[in-house]
Amino acid sequence: MTPESRAAEFDAADPLSRYRERFNLPEGVIYLDGNSLGALPKATPAAVQRVVEHEWGEGLIRSWNSAGWFEASGRVGAKIAPLIGAAPHEVIACDSTSINLFKLIAAALQMRPGRTVVLSEPGNFPTDLYMIAGLEVQGLAERRLVESERLEEALDEGVALLLLTHVHYKTGAMHDMAALTRAAHEAGALVLWDLSHTVGALPVDLNRAEADFAVGCGYKYLCGGPGAPAFAYVAERHHAGLAQPLTGWFGHAAPFAFSDDYAGAPGIERLLCGTAPVLGLAALEVGVELIAEIGVERLFGKSQALSEFFLECLMAHDVKLELVSPPRSDDRGSQLSFRHANAYEICQALIARGVIGDFRDPDVLRLGFAPAYLSFADMAVAARHLAEVLTSGEWQRPEFSLRAAVT
Ligand SMILES: Cc1ncc(COP(=O)(O)O)c(C=O)c1O
């Protein structure tokens, strides 16, 4: 049986295959980069247009009240909450992941007086590491980077916060959230999880793990669109004592009292800073609702089946590439990464064939399997293209080595 005919059987039996038509997928493209920028849900343009034309165009400033613009950050956050095992009032959609990291790292440091170390791992997503560096410049933090196998031993009495990305952006390797959270708590530290490569692709349970804080992107598996608002989670037990440094007026307990003095809102709204990005929230809400409708448990099951089938297809084509992702699908997120000295050129050659994956410096070809809209047929065809690109040597064509600013 060829990979293509096996794929046809899998697709016929796949209960999620019907969701593909809810997304806009350009003809001739196999999109393996939904872990970077999720595809466009077909319902999004109309939803955004309604906000623009009706709520903004007709309602004007009245829409802050009549169209629920004020509540949008909390409302969208509450819809993200069940995807990550949080209560609705523990999550808010706002700002970027970077900004939310800054707020929560600073808040954690403030909650652990006498401790200044923020512990993370080398190779974590750059913005996570840079946001710690920003607080170092302020004299508030001390960054300590330790390889993942040694994190638990590095949790000494100086550590205020353990900051980790649950699914690694480059390799897809997944941390054991419950175990590391427990270890950090035993050492008296707090934990902040970056769920950018988790949310919308696989289930996590922040409450069960007793995680303190989390952040994540809205534009990846949540399909909120380029630059979509991110989200932030704070466990309810920390709401009362939370002191975040970006004390803008939207996080005030009574923004329209226009008081000279800051008094943070009692709940998760305290994390807000400035005026909510209403158009971005409208697009994000559509993506979140669609992902919630499909369900993260089912999405992860399909994602595992897709990546396992992709590896099988590569074997059928006798492709031998070094897999840098964990070989067991239980240990990785919804992606497969391969190491090759010419990963950049191979990625460009694939894109020229309509298979859009991405390259991560210096030598990683990263293929994301957004389970909400990919089919098993996509896997078979993409694997065939990859095999052909490698055996034909077409990646050596000069145009494939020209580096673009964003890849
Ligand atoms: C793990 C992780 N954190 C954060 C970000 C980005 O944060 P921001 O939306 O602030 O650019 C990314 C982007 O790819 C990411 O992979």
GROMACS .gro file of C-alpha atoms in nm, residues 109 267-268 400:
model
    4
  109LEU     CA    1   1.025   3.840   4.201
  267GLY     CA    2  -0.885   3.999   3.986
  268ILE     CA    3  -0.699   3.897   3.672
  400PHE     CA    4   1.730   2.871  -0.236
   0.00000   0.00000   0.00000
